[in-house]
PDB file of C-alpha atoms in Angstrom:
ATOM      1  CA  MET A   1     146.921 115.308 141.548  1.00 56.00           C
ATOM      2  CA  SER A   2     143.927 113.213 142.576  1.00 62.00           C
ATOM      3  CA  ASN A   3     145.696 109.948 141.302  1.00 66.00           C
ATOM      4  CA  GLU A   4     148.631 110.778 143.697  1.00 67.00           C
ATOM      5  CA  ILE A   5     146.309 111.649 146.743  1.00 65.00           C
ATOM      6  CA  LYS A   6     144.792 108.029 146.155  1.00 66.00           C
ATOM      7  CA  GLU A   7     148.436 106.710 146.204  1.00 68.00           C
ATOM      8  CA  TRP A   8     149.169 108.297 149.317  1.00 61.00           C
ATOM      9  CA  LEU A   9     145.965 107.228 151.227  1.00 68.00           C
ATOM     10  CA  LYS A  10     146.625 103.580 149.855  1.00 71.00           C
ATOM     11  CA  LYS A  11     150.261 103.891 151.425  1.00 70.00           C
ATOM     12  CA  VAL A  12     148.509 104.910 154.733  1.00 64.00           C
ATOM     13  CA  GLU A  13     146.138 102.205 154.523  1.00 65.00           C
ATOM     14  CA  ALA A  14     149.002  99.630 153.829  1.00 71.00           C
ATOM     15  CA  GLY A  15     151.108 101.122 156.717  1.00 68.00           C
ATOM     16  CA  GLU A  16     153.782 102.133 154.507  1.00 63.00           C
ATOM     17  CA  LEU A  17     153.275 105.740 155.267  1.00 64.00           C
ATOM     18  CA  ARG A  18     152.484 107.806 158.294  1.00 73.00           C
ATOM     19  CA  ALA A  19     149.236 109.887 158.320  1.00 67.00           C
ATOM     20  CA  GLU A  20     151.128 112.932 159.301  1.00 67.00           C
ATOM     21  CA  GLU A  21     153.476 112.289 156.063  1.00 65.00           C
ATOM     22  CA  ALA A  22     150.379 111.948 154.089  1.00 62.00           C
ATOM     23  CA  TYR A  23     148.994 115.204 155.202  1.00 64.00           C
ATOM     24  CA  GLU A  24     152.116 117.033 154.466  1.00 63.00           C
ATOM     25  CA  GLN A  25     151.753 115.690 150.958  1.00 65.00           C
ATOM     26  CA  ILE A  26     148.351 116.400 150.370  1.00 63.00           C
ATOM     27  CA  LYS A  27     148.602 119.995 151.892  1.00 61.00           C
ATOM     28  CA  GLY A  28     150.833 120.900 149.060  1.00 71.00           C
ATOM     29  CA  TYR A  29     152.665 123.834 150.826  1.00 77.00           C
ATOM     30  CA  GLU A  30     155.355 124.519 153.514  1.00 78.00           C
ATOM     31  CA  ASP A  31     155.132 127.148 156.014  1.00 81.00           C
ATOM     32  CA  ILE A  32     158.311 129.365 156.591  1.00 84.00           C
ATOM     33  CA  ASP A  33     158.370 130.903 160.155  1.00 81.00           C
ATOM     34  CA  GLY A  34     154.925 132.292 159.918  1.00 84.00           C
ATOM     35  CA  PHE A  35     155.695 134.689 157.120  1.00 87.00           C
ATOM     36  CA  ALA A  36     155.437 132.613 153.831  1.00 88.00           C
ATOM     37  CA  LYS A  37     153.677 129.516 152.671  1.00 88.00           C
ATOM     38  CA  ILE A  38     155.433 128.195 149.638  1.00 87.00           C
ATOM     39  CA  ASP A  39     153.493 126.386 147.162  1.00 85.00           C
ATOM     40  CA  VAL A  40     155.630 123.262 146.479  1.00 82.00           C
ATOM     41  CA  GLN A  41     152.812 121.600 143.934  1.00 81.00           C
ATOM     42  CA  ARG A  42     152.314 124.704 141.740  1.00 87.00           C
ATOM     43  CA  VAL A  43     154.585 123.007 139.340  1.00 85.00           C
ATOM     44  CA  LYS A  44     152.474 120.226 138.956  1.00 81.00           C
ATOM     45  CA  ARG A  45     149.394 122.233 138.492  1.00 83.00           C
ATOM     46  CA  LYS A  46     150.770 125.246 136.366  1.00 85.00           C
ATOM     47  CA  GLY A  47     153.945 123.444 134.715  1.00 84.00           C
ATOM     48  CA  PHE A  48     156.395 125.909 136.452  1.00 88.00           C
ATOM     49  CA  PRO A  49     157.255 126.527 140.225  1.00 89.00           C
ATOM     50  CA  GLU A  50     156.228 129.316 142.201  1.00 91.00           C
ATOM     51  CA  VAL A  51     157.858 132.629 141.440  1.00 94.00           C
ATOM     52  CA  ILE A  52     159.099 134.969 144.092  1.00 95.00           C
ATOM     53  CA  TYR A  53     158.124 138.572 143.717  1.00 96.00           C
ATOM     54  CA  GLY A  54     161.069 140.724 145.555  1.00 94.00           C
ATOM     55  CA  GLU A  55     159.541 143.972 146.207  1.00 94.00           C
ATOM     56  CA  GLY A  56     158.146 144.616 149.845  1.00 93.00           C
ATOM     57  CA  LYS A  57     160.158 141.526 151.026  1.00 95.00           C
ATOM     58  CA  THR A  58     163.267 141.731 153.013  1.00 94.00           C
ATOM     59  CA  ALA A  59     166.499 140.109 151.734  1.00 94.00           C
ATOM     60  CA  GLU A  60     166.229 137.726 154.811  1.00 94.00           C
ATOM     61  CA  GLN A  61     162.517 136.717 153.725  1.00 94.00           C
ATOM     62  CA  ILE A  62     163.678 136.322 149.939  1.00 95.00           C
ATOM     63  CA  GLN A  63     166.711 134.127 151.122  1.00 94.00           C
ATOM     64  CA  ALA A  64     164.512 131.900 153.318  1.00 94.00           C
ATOM     65  CA  ILE A  65     161.883 131.370 150.625  1.00 94.00           C
ATOM     66  CA  PHE A  66     164.345 130.910 147.809  1.00 94.00           C
ATOM     67  CA  ALA A  67     166.627 128.446 149.581  1.00 93.00           C
ATOM     68  CA  ARG A  68     163.310 126.370 150.555  1.00 92.00           C
ATOM     69  CA  LEU A  69     162.324 126.421 146.729  1.00 93.00           C
ATOM     70  CA  MET A  70     165.888 125.296 145.571  1.00 92.00           C
ATOM     71  CA  THR A  71     165.337 122.042 147.527  1.00 89.00           C
ATOM     72  CA  HIS A  72     162.269 121.081 145.456  1.00 88.00           C
ATOM     73  CA  HIS A  73     163.004 122.452 141.889  1.00 90.00           C
ATOM     74  CA  GLU A  74     165.976 122.685 139.379  1.00 89.00           C
ATOM     75  CA  THR A  75     164.677 126.214 138.470  1.00 93.00           C
ATOM     76  CA  VAL A  76     163.989 128.856 140.993  1.00 94.00           C
ATOM     77  CA  LEU A  77     163.037 132.500 139.756  1.00 96.00           C
ATOM     78  CA  ALA A  78     162.575 135.764 141.713  1.00 96.00           C
ATOM     79  CA  THR A  79     161.863 139.255 140.159  1.00 96.00           C
ATOM     80  CA  ARG A  80     162.199 142.743 141.177  1.00 96.00           C
ATOM     81  CA  ILE A  81     165.170 142.132 143.185  1.00 96.00           C
ATOM     82  CA  SER A  82     166.957 145.380 143.964  1.00 95.00           C
ATOM     83  CA  GLN A  83     170.735 145.790 143.589  1.00 95.00           C
ATOM     84  CA  ASP A  84     171.331 146.064 147.262  1.00 95.00           C
ATOM     85  CA  LYS A  85     169.222 143.086 148.137  1.00 95.00           C
ATOM     86  CA  ALA A  86     171.162 140.983 145.426  1.00 95.00           C
ATOM     87  CA  GLU A  87     174.473 142.237 146.940  1.00 94.00           C
ATOM     88  CA  GLN A  88     173.166 140.479 150.318  1.00 94.00           C
ATOM     89  CA  LEU A  89     171.599 137.190 148.460  1.00 95.00           C
ATOM     90  CA  VAL A  90     174.031 135.940 146.026  1.00 93.00           C
ATOM     91  CA  PRO A  91     176.645 135.220 148.432  1.00 93.00           C
ATOM     92  CA  GLN A  92     174.077 133.146 150.589  1.00 91.00           C
ATOM     93  CA  LEU A  93     172.581 131.289 147.825  1.00 91.00           C
ATOM     94  CA  GLN A  94     174.948 128.830 145.845  1.00 85.00           C
ATOM     95  CA  TYR A  95     174.648 128.568 142.014  1.00 90.00           C
ATOM     96  CA  VAL A  96     172.339 131.773 141.892  1.00 93.00           C
ATOM     97  CA  THR A  97     173.039 134.454 139.330  1.00 94.00           C
ATOM     98  CA  TYR A  98     171.746 138.049 139.609  1.00 96.00           C
ATOM     99  CA  ASP A  99     170.804 140.222 136.530  1.00 95.00           C
ATOM    100  CA  GLU A 100     171.044 143.870 136.998  1.00 95.00           C
ATOM    101  CA  CYS A 101     169.161 145.188 134.007  1.00 96.00           C
ATOM    102  CA  SER A 102     166.090 142.718 134.660  1.00 96.00           C
ATOM    103  CA  ARG A 103     166.525 142.664 138.185  1.00 96.00           C
ATOM    104  CA  THR A 104     165.924 138.877 138.554  1.00 96.00           C
ATOM    105  CA  LEU A 105     167.586 136.179 140.616  1.00 96.00           C
ATOM    106  CA  LEU A 106     168.044 132.839 138.979  1.00 96.00           C
ATOM    107  CA  TYR A 107     168.767 129.428 139.950  1.00 94.00           C
ATOM    108  CA  ASP A 108     168.972 126.988 136.988  1.00 90.00           C
ATOM    109  CA  GLU A 109     170.462 123.693 137.491  1.00 86.00           C
ATOM    110  CA  ARG A 110     168.867 122.023 134.368  1.00 82.00           C
ATOM    111  CA  LYS A 111     171.711 120.476 132.615  1.00 74.00           C
ATOM    112  CA  SER A 112     169.985 120.564 129.356  1.00 71.00           C
ATOM    113  CA  PHE A 113     166.401 121.123 128.018  1.00 73.00           C
ATOM    114  CA  ASP A 114     164.636 120.863 124.639  1.00 75.00           C
ATOM    115  CA  ALA A 115     162.669 124.184 124.060  1.00 79.00           C
ATOM    116  CA  TYR A 116     159.077 123.492 123.782  1.00 82.00           C
ATOM    117  CA  GLY A 117     158.718 126.810 121.807  1.00 89.00           C
ATOM    118  CA  LYS A 118     160.206 130.091 120.628  1.00 94.00           C
ATOM    119  CA  VAL A 119     159.071 133.526 121.797  1.00 96.00           C
ATOM    120  CA  GLY A 120     160.285 136.904 120.212  1.00 97.00           C
ATOM    121  CA  VAL A 121     160.852 139.884 122.507  1.00 98.00           C
ATOM    122  CA  LEU A 122     160.510 142.995 120.961  1.00 97.00           C
ATOM    123  CA  CYS A 123     161.537 146.207 122.469  1.00 95.00           C
ATOM    124  CA  ALA A 124     160.582 149.881 121.498  1.00 94.00           C
ATOM    125  CA  GLY A 125     163.531 151.595 122.985  1.00 94.00           C
ATOM    126  CA  THR A 126     166.605 150.951 125.126  1.00 95.00           C
ATOM    127  CA  SER A 127     164.720 152.612 127.917  1.00 95.00           C
ATOM    128  CA  ASP A 128     162.371 149.602 127.964  1.00 96.00           C
ATOM    129  CA  LEU A 129     165.032 147.273 128.211  1.00 97.00           C
ATOM    130  CA  PRO A 130     164.683 146.482 132.278  1.00 96.00           C
ATOM    131  CA  VAL A 131     160.960 145.228 131.421  1.00 97.00           C
ATOM    132  CA  ALA A 132     161.833 143.270 128.228  1.00 97.00           C
ATOM    133  CA  GLU A 133     164.777 141.607 129.956  1.00 97.00           C
ATOM    134  CA  GLU A 134     162.391 140.638 132.806  1.00 97.00           C
ATOM    135  CA  ALA A 135     160.125 138.823 130.038  1.00 97.00           C
ATOM    136  CA  ALA A 136     163.127 137.268 128.286  1.00 97.00           C
ATOM    137  CA  ILE A 137     164.529 135.849 131.276  1.00 96.00           C
ATOM    138  CA  THR A 138     161.408 134.517 132.656  1.00 96.00           C
ATOM    139  CA  ALA A 139     160.664 132.917 129.331  1.00 96.00           C
ATOM    140  CA  GLN A 140     164.077 131.085 129.301  1.00 94.00           C
ATOM    141  CA  ALA A 141     163.669 129.846 132.800  1.00 93.00           C
ATOM    142  CA  MET A 142     160.231 128.517 131.884  1.00 92.00           C
ATOM    143  CA  GLY A 143     161.876 126.344 129.042  1.00 91.00           C
ATOM    144  CA  LEU A 144     161.421 128.669 125.943  1.00 93.00           C
ATOM    145  CA  GLU A 145     163.978 129.537 123.217  1.00 93.00           C
ATOM    146  CA  VAL A 146     164.122 133.401 123.352  1.00 96.00           C
ATOM    147  CA  GLU A 147     164.978 135.816 120.447  1.00 96.00           C
ATOM    148  CA  ARG A 148     165.533 139.419 121.035  1.00 97.00           C
ATOM    149  CA  PHE A 149     164.575 142.201 118.815  1.00 97.00           C
ATOM    150  CA  TYR A 150     165.589 145.392 120.583  1.00 96.00           C
ATOM    151  CA  ASP A 151     165.318 149.350 119.916  1.00 94.00           C
ATOM    152  CA  ILE A 152     163.045 148.808 117.057  1.00 94.00           C
ATOM    153  CA  GLY A 153     160.317 151.337 117.908  1.00 91.00           C
ATOM    154  CA  VAL A 154     158.129 153.487 115.425  1.00 92.00           C
ATOM    155  CA  ALA A 155     160.574 156.654 115.646  1.00 90.00           C
ATOM    156  CA  GLY A 156     162.689 154.526 113.110  1.00 91.00           C
ATOM    157  CA  ILE A 157     160.285 152.075 111.784  1.00 91.00           C
ATOM    158  CA  HIS A 158     162.818 151.149 109.228  1.00 93.00           C
ATOM    159  CA  ARG A 159     164.715 148.850 111.915  1.00 93.00           C
ATOM    160  CA  LEU A 160     161.528 147.075 112.547  1.00 93.00           C
ATOM    161  CA  PHE A 161     161.231 145.829 109.036  1.00 93.00           C
ATOM    162  CA  ASP A 162     164.806 144.861 108.666  1.00 91.00           C
ATOM    163  CA  GLN A 163     164.211 141.947 110.939  1.00 93.00           C
ATOM    164  CA  LEU A 164     160.733 141.162 110.186  1.00 95.00           C
ATOM    165  CA  GLU A 165     161.387 137.829 108.815  1.00 94.00           C
ATOM    166  CA  GLN A 166     163.015 136.471 111.730  1.00 95.00           C
ATOM    167  CA  ILE A 167     160.441 138.077 113.840  1.00 96.00           C
ATOM    168  CA  ARG A 168     157.981 135.815 111.828  1.00 95.00           C
ATOM    169  CA  THR A 169     159.786 132.455 113.025  1.00 95.00           C
ATOM    170  CA  CYS A 170     158.807 132.849 116.524  1.00 95.00           C
ATOM    171  CA  ASP A 171     155.827 131.053 118.014  1.00 94.00           C
ATOM    172  CA  VAL A 172     154.703 133.931 120.285  1.00 96.00           C
ATOM    173  CA  LEU A 173     155.737 137.535 120.386  1.00 97.00           C
ATOM    174  CA  ILE A 174     156.091 139.831 123.582  1.00 98.00           C
ATOM    175  CA  VAL A 175     155.850 143.612 122.433  1.00 97.00           C
ATOM    176  CA  VAL A 176     157.300 146.037 125.002  1.00 97.00           C
ATOM    177  CA  ALA A 177     156.816 149.479 124.603  1.00 96.00           C
ATOM    178  CA  GLY A 178     156.499 153.001 126.520  1.00 94.00           C
ATOM    179  CA  MET A 179     155.750 156.419 125.257  1.00 92.00           C
ATOM    180  CA  GLU A 180     152.446 156.158 123.188  1.00 92.00           C
ATOM    181  CA  GLY A 181     152.771 152.417 123.027  1.00 93.00           C
ATOM    182  CA  ALA A 182     152.368 152.393 119.325  1.00 94.00           C
ATOM    183  CA  LEU A 183     154.776 149.542 118.305  1.00 96.00           C
ATOM    184  CA  VAL A 184     152.182 146.854 119.067  1.00 96.00           C
ATOM    185  CA  SER A 185     149.728 148.011 116.522  1.00 96.00           C
ATOM    186  CA  VAL A 186     152.455 148.039 113.934  1.00 95.00           C
ATOM    187  CA  VAL A 187     153.622 144.383 114.705  1.00 96.00           C
ATOM    188  CA  GLY A 188     150.081 143.396 115.167  1.00 95.00           C
ATOM    189  CA  GLY A 189     149.104 144.360 111.461  1.00 94.00           C
ATOM    190  CA  LEU A 190     152.372 142.413 109.925  1.00 95.00           C
ATOM    191  CA  VAL A 191     152.219 139.153 111.603  1.00 95.00           C
ATOM    192  CA  GLN A 192     150.003 136.059 112.464  1.00 94.00           C
ATOM    193  CA  GLN A 193     151.479 135.199 115.753  1.00 94.00           C
ATOM    194  CA  PRO A 194     149.852 135.672 119.038  1.00 95.00           C
ATOM    195  CA  ILE A 195     150.805 139.045 120.492  1.00 97.00           C
ATOM    196  CA  LEU A 196     151.111 139.799 124.262  1.00 97.00           C
ATOM    197  CA  ALA A 197     151.925 143.741 124.542  1.00 97.00           C
ATOM    198  CA  VAL A 198     153.316 145.242 127.596  1.00 98.00           C
ATOM    199  CA  PRO A 199     153.234 148.923 128.235  1.00 97.00           C
ATOM    200  CA  THR A 200     156.035 150.457 130.395  1.00 97.00           C
ATOM    201  CA  SER A 201     156.111 153.390 132.607  1.00 96.00           C
ATOM    202  CA  ILE A 202     158.703 155.208 130.210  1.00 95.00           C
ATOM    203  CA  GLY A 203     157.751 158.596 128.847  1.00 93.00           C
ATOM    204  CA  TYR A 204     157.233 162.203 129.692  1.00 94.00           C
ATOM    205  CA  GLY A 205     154.430 163.591 131.882  1.00 93.00           C
ATOM    206  CA  ALA A 206     151.646 162.882 129.686  1.00 93.00           C
ATOM    207  CA  SER A 207     152.304 159.229 129.456  1.00 93.00           C
ATOM    208  CA  PHE A 208     150.990 158.979 133.044  1.00 95.00           C
ATOM    209  CA  ASN A 209     153.710 156.558 134.027  1.00 94.00           C
ATOM    210  CA  GLY A 210     152.499 154.171 131.446  1.00 96.00           C
ATOM    211  CA  VAL A 211     148.746 154.734 131.307  1.00 96.00           C
ATOM    212  CA  ALA A 212     149.028 156.331 127.909  1.00 96.00           C
ATOM    213  CA  ALA A 213     150.694 153.205 126.553  1.00 96.00           C
ATOM    214  CA  LEU A 214     148.402 150.821 128.277  1.00 97.00           C
ATOM    215  CA  LEU A 215     145.424 152.625 126.704  1.00 96.00           C
ATOM    216  CA  THR A 216     146.808 152.599 123.224  1.00 96.00           C
ATOM    217  CA  MET A 217     147.280 148.788 123.431  1.00 96.00           C
ATOM    218  CA  LEU A 218     143.897 148.116 124.914  1.00 96.00           C
ATOM    219  CA  ASN A 219     142.643 150.194 122.041  1.00 95.00           C
ATOM    220  CA  SER A 220     144.815 148.605 119.295  1.00 94.00           C
ATOM    221  CA  CYS A 221     142.969 148.147 116.127  1.00 92.00           C
ATOM    222  CA  ALA A 222     145.409 145.073 115.030  1.00 94.00           C
ATOM    223  CA  SER A 223     143.862 141.754 115.793  1.00 92.00           C
ATOM    224  CA  GLY A 224     145.332 139.240 118.057  1.00 92.00           C
ATOM    225  CA  VAL A 225     146.792 141.514 120.809  1.00 96.00           C
ATOM    226  CA  SER A 226     146.256 140.838 124.394  1.00 96.00           C
ATOM    227  CA  VAL A 227     147.532 143.358 127.176  1.00 97.00           C
ATOM    228  CA  VAL A 228     149.271 142.839 130.628  1.00 97.00           C
ATOM    229  CA  ASN A 229     149.773 145.452 133.133  1.00 97.00           C
ATOM    230  CA  ILE A 230     152.330 148.070 133.074  1.00 97.00           C
ATOM    231  CA  ASP A 231     155.871 147.057 133.309  1.00 97.00           C
ATOM    232  CA  ASN A 232     154.912 143.231 133.768  1.00 97.00           C
ATOM    233  CA  GLY A 233     157.154 141.194 131.630  1.00 97.00           C
ATOM    234  CA  PHE A 234     156.966 138.440 133.861  1.00 96.00           C
ATOM    235  CA  GLY A 235     153.214 138.187 133.334  1.00 96.00           C
ATOM    236  CA  ALA A 236     153.802 138.351 129.565  1.00 97.00           C
ATOM    237  CA  ALA A 237     156.476 135.726 129.529  1.00 96.00           C
ATOM    238  CA  TYR A 238     154.327 133.468 131.557  1.00 95.00           C
ATOM    239  CA  GLN A 239     151.296 133.770 129.224  1.00 95.00           C
ATOM    240  CA  ALA A 240     153.750 133.199 126.144  1.00 95.00           C
ATOM    241  CA  ALA A 241     154.792 129.838 127.971  1.00 93.00           C
ATOM    242  CA  LEU A 242     151.381 128.599 128.652  1.00 92.00           C
ATOM    243  CA  ILE A 243     150.510 129.409 125.039  1.00 91.00           C
ATOM    244  CA  SER A 244     153.554 127.628 123.619  1.00 88.00           C
ATOM    245  CA  ARG A 245     153.154 124.693 125.651  1.00 83.00           C
ATOM    246  CA  ILE A 246     149.264 124.038 124.725  1.00 78.00           C
ATOM    247  CA  THR A 247     150.555 124.395 120.845  1.00 70.00           C
ATOM    248  CA  LYS A 248     153.091 121.867 121.252  1.00 66.00           C
ATOM    249  CA  GLU A 249     151.199 119.336 123.093  1.00 59.00           C
TER     250      GLU A 249
END
């Protein structure tokens, strides 16, 4: 960024760029009607554009932010988009697809790309699929190859062992589980890859909407396990992408 700022200032000095134009470049964000300031330079700092969190925003606000980001990036992602909002948004945003399971809205105009890593997304039960799919779609949007290993929880642990060799071919693992969250400790004792654990809010009363799984994962005796917040498939995928990018550079 500092080199780009120097180039912009040199252009101002040479009369090739107006001061107002240089300021807009240096500022690094664009204001949308006073309700949002989109970070157009995040991709340069973090390697991936700003992602829209849909909960709490109106369909009109999401549309305005999404459309503006589409003018800057080949890939734009929004998470936690409800079905009713998606029904309003998809007809208004060209080339955008909605995934009902993960509640994600994705614009991806990349013609092709070489994946810089492979992440395995492991899911304990079918009830955990919305969180697992949020992780999977986020990882794909960020340029990772994704392998899915679903419904392999500890209630039938032989299902995990049947896919263990394929799981070990991945660079990073995301393990998604609700109830007591035990799957992550089992996987952590069997593989050498870094594990990002995602507790889900799935479970009966004493699971406390995911707190039980969160505490199990935080207290895992398996080494190499890091834990994100409850139902945060997006956060786990983002971290997996950062890990993969660093190891491949």
